[in-house]
Short mmCIF file of C-alpha atoms in Angstrom, two decimals:
data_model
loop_
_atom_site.label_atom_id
_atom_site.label_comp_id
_atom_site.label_asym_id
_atom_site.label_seq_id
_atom_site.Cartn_x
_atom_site.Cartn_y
_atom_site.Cartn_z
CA UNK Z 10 -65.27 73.15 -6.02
CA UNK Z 11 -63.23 74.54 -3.30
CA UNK Z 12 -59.38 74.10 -3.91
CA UNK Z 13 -58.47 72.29 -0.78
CA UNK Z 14 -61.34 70.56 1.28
CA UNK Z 15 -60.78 69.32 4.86
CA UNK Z 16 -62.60 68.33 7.61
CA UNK Z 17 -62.64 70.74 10.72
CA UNK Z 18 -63.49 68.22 13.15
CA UNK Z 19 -63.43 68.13 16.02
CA UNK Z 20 -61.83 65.31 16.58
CA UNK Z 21 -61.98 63.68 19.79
CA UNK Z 22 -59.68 60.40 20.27
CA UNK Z 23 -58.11 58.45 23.68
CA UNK Z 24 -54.66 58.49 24.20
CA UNK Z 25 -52.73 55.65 22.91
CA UNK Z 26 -55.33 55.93 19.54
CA UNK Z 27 -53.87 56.06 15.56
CA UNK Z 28 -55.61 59.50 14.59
CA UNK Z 29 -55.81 59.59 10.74
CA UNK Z 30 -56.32 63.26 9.29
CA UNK Z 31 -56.97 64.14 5.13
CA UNK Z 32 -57.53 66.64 2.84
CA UNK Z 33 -58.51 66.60 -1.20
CA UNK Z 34 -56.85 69.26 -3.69
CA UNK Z 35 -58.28 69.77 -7.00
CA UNK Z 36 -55.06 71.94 -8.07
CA UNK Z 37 -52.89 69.72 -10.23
CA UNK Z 38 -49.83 72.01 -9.79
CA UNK Z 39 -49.43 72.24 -6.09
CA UNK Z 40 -45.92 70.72 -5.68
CA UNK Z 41 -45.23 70.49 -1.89
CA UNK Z 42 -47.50 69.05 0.44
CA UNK Z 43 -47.34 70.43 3.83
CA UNK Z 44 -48.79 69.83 7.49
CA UNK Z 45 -48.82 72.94 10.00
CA UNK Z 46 -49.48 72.21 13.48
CA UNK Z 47 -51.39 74.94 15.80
CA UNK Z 48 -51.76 74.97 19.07
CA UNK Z 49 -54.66 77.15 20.53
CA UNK Z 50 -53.74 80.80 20.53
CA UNK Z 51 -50.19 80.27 18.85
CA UNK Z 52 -49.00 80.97 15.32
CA UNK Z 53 -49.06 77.58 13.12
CA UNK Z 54 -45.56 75.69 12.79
CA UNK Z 55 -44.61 72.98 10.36
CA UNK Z 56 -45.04 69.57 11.43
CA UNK Z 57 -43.93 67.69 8.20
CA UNK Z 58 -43.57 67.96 4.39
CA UNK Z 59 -43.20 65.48 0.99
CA UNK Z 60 -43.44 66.34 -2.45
CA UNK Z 61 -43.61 63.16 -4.13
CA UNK Z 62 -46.34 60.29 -4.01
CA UNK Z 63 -45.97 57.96 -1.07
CA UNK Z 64 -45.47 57.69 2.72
CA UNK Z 65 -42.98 59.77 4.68
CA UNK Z 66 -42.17 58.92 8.50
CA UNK Z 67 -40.88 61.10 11.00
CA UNK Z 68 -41.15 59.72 14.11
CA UNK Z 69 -44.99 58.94 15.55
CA UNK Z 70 -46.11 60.89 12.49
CA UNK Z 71 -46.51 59.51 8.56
CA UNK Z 72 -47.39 61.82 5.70
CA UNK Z 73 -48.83 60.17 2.92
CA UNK Z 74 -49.48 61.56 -0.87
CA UNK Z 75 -51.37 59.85 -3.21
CA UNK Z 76 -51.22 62.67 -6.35
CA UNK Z 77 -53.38 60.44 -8.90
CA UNK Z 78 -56.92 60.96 -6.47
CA UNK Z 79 -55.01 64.46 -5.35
CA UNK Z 80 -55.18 63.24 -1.39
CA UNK Z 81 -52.99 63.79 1.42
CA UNK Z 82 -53.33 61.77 4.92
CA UNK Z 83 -51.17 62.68 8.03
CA UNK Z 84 -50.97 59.50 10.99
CA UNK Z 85 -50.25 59.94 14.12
CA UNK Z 86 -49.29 57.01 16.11
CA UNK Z 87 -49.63 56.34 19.87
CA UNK Z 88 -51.32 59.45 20.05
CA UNK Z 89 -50.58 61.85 23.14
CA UNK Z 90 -52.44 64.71 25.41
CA UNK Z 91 -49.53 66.65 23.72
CA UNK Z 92 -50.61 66.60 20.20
CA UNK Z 93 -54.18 68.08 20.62
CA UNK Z 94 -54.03 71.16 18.38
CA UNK Z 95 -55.52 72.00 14.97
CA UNK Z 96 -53.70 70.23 11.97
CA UNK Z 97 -53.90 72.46 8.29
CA UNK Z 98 -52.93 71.07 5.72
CA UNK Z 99 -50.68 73.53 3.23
CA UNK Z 100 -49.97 73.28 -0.33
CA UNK Z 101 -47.51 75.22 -2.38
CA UNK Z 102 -48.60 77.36 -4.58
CA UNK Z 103 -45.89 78.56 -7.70
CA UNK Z 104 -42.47 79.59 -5.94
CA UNK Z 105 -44.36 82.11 -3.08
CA UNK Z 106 -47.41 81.17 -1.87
CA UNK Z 107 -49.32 78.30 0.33
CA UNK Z 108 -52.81 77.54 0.12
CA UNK Z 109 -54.47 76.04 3.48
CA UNK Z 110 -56.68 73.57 4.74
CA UNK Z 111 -59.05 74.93 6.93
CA UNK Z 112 -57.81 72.66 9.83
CA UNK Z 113 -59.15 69.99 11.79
CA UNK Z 114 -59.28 70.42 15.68
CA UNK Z 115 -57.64 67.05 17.38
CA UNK Z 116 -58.09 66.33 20.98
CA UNK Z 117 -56.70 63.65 22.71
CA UNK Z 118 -57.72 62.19 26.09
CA UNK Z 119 -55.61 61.08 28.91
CA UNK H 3 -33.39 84.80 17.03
CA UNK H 4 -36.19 85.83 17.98
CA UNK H 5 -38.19 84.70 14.72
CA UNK H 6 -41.04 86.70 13.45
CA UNK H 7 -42.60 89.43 16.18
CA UNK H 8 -45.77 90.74 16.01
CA UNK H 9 -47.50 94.09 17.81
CA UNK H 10 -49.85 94.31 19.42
CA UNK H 11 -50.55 90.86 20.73
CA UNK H 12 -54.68 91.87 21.17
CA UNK H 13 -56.36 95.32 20.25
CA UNK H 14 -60.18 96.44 19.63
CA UNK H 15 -61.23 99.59 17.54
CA UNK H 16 -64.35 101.17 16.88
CA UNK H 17 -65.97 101.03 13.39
CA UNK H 18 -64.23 103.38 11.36
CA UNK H 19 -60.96 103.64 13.15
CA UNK H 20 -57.66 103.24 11.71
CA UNK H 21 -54.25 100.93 12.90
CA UNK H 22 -51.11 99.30 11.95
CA UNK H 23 -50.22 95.98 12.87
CA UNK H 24 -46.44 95.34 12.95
CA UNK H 25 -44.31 92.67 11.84
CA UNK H 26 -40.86 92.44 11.96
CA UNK H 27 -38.37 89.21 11.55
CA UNK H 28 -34.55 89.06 11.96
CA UNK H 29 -34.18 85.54 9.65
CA UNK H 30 -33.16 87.89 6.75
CA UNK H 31 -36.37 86.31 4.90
CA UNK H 32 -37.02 87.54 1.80
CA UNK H 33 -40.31 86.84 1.56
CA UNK H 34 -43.11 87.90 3.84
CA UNK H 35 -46.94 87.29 4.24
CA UNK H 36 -49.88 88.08 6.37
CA UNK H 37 -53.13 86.38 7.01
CA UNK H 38 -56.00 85.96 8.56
CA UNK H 39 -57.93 83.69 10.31
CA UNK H 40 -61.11 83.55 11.18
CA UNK H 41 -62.88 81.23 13.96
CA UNK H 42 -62.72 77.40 12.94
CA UNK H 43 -61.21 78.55 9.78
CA UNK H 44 -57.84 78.54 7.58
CA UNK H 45 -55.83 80.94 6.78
CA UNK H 46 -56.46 83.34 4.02
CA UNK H 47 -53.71 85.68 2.39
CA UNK H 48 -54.14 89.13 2.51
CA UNK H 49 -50.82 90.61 1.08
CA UNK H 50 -47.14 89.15 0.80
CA UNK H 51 -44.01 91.00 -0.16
CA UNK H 52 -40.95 88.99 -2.06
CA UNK H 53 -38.45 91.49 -0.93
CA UNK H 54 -38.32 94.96 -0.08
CA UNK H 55 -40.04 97.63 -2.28
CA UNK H 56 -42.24 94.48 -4.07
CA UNK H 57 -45.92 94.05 -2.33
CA UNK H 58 -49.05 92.25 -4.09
CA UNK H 59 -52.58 91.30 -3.24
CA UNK H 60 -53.31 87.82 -1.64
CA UNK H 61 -56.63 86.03 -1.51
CA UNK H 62 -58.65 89.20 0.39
CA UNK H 63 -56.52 92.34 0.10
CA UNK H 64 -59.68 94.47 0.12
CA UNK H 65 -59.56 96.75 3.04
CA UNK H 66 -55.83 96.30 4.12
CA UNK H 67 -52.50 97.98 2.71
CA UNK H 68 -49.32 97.04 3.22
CA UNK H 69 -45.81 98.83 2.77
CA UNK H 70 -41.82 96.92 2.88
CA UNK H 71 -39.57 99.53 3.45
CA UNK H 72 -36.99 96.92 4.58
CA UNK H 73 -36.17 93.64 4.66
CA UNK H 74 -37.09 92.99 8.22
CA UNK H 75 -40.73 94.94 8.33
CA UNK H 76 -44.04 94.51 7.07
CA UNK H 77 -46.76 96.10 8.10
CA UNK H 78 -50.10 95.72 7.39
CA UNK H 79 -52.49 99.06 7.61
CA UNK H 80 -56.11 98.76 8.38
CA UNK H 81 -57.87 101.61 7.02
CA UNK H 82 -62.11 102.52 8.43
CA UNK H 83 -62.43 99.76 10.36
CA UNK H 84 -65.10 97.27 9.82
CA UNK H 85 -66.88 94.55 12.33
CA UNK H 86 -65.84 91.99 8.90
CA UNK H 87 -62.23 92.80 10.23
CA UNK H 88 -62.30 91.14 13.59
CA UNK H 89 -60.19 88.01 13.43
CA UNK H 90 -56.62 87.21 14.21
CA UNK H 91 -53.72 88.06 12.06
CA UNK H 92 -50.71 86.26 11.34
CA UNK H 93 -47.02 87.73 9.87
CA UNK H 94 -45.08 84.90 8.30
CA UNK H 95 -41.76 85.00 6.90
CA UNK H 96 -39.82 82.39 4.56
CA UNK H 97 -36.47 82.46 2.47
CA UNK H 98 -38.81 81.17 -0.74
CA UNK H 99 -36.87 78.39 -1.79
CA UNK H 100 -38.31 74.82 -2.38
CA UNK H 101 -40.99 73.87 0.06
CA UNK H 102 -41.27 77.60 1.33
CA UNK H 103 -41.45 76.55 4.98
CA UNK H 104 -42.96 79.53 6.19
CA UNK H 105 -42.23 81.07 9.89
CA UNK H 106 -44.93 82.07 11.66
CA UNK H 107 -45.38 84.77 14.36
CA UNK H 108 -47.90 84.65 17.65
CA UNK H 109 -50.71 86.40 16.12
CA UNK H 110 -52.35 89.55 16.94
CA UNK H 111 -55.89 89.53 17.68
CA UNK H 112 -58.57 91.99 16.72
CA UNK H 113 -61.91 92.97 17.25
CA UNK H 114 -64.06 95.66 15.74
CA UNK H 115 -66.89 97.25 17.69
#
């Protein structure tokens, strides 16, 4: 079983759309969960991060943890030609490391 | 700040050649990493350094060596070549406390012939 599983897309959605991207961990001691945003032929940056179970809102964007079935979710709202990139999601790893998704592509159409 | 630079932006070798990628970062980060990523994938560590003099592997160190002379450099040395190589390398750089929001630079990418 692969440590973090996501779904690489792509994703294609209109503008305006609620875009709804997850990943599954089967580490129980990853401690910070983490969403990188890339756009195409940039390094990744970090979009959001939570550590406990629950919802976190920044914005048009909600991170949500649910530790007990080891899932994270990130929502975008009123989505926007702006936010087409690839979304990895991160987890930390000890004090030093992050373990990656391996992304989802997102595309959204005017 | 600049953040984290990286050199060269794009390079190709032959098989069997030899380069170093370069990484530097004026954050005063103790900690540094690189990766790679391949098409439609995630990143994968390579090597990270928690402060100068300190190196260890990562997820796929074969092939790669790194060095951290300094705070601010890191460079990562690719020794013969090979086509299993190509991809595009990141240089990331964090202070290591709590979440470890790591810093990431514009990539270099490289191609093996």
């Amino acid at each position: 079983q692969k440590e973090v599983e996501q779904d690489p897309g792509p994703l294609s959605v209109p503008e305006g759309a609620i875009v709804s991207l997850n990943c599954t961990y089967s580490n129980s001691a990853f401690q910070y969960f983490m969403w990188y945003r890339q756009y195409s032929r940039k390094g990744p940056e970090l979009l959001m991060y939570t550590y406990s179970s629950g919802n976190k809102e920044d914005g048009r964007f909600t991170a949500q943890v649910d530790k007990s079935s080891k899932y994270i979710s990130l929502f975008i709202r009123d989505s926007q030609p702006s936010d087409s990139a690839t979304y990895l999601c991160a987890f930390v790893q000890g004090a030093q490391k992050l373990v990656f998704g391996q992304g989802t592509r997102l595309t959204i159409n005017p | 700040n600049a953040g984290v630079t990286q050199t060269p932006k794009f390079r190709i070798l032959k098989i069997g050649q030899s380069m170093t990628l370069q990484c530097t970062q004026d954050m005063n980060h103790n900690y540094m990493y690189w990766y790679r990523q391949d098409p439609g994938m995630g990143l994968k560590l390579i090597y990270y350094s928690v402060g100068a003099g300190i190196t260890d592997k990562g997820e796929v160190p074969n092939g790669y060596n790194v060095s951290r002379s300094t705070t601010e450099d890191f460079p990562l040395r690719l020794e013969l070549a090979a086509p299993s190589q190509t991809s595009v390398y990141f240089c990331a750089s964090t202070t290591g406390f709590s979440y470890n929001e790591q810093f990431f630079g514009p990539g270099t990418r490289l191609t093996v012939l």
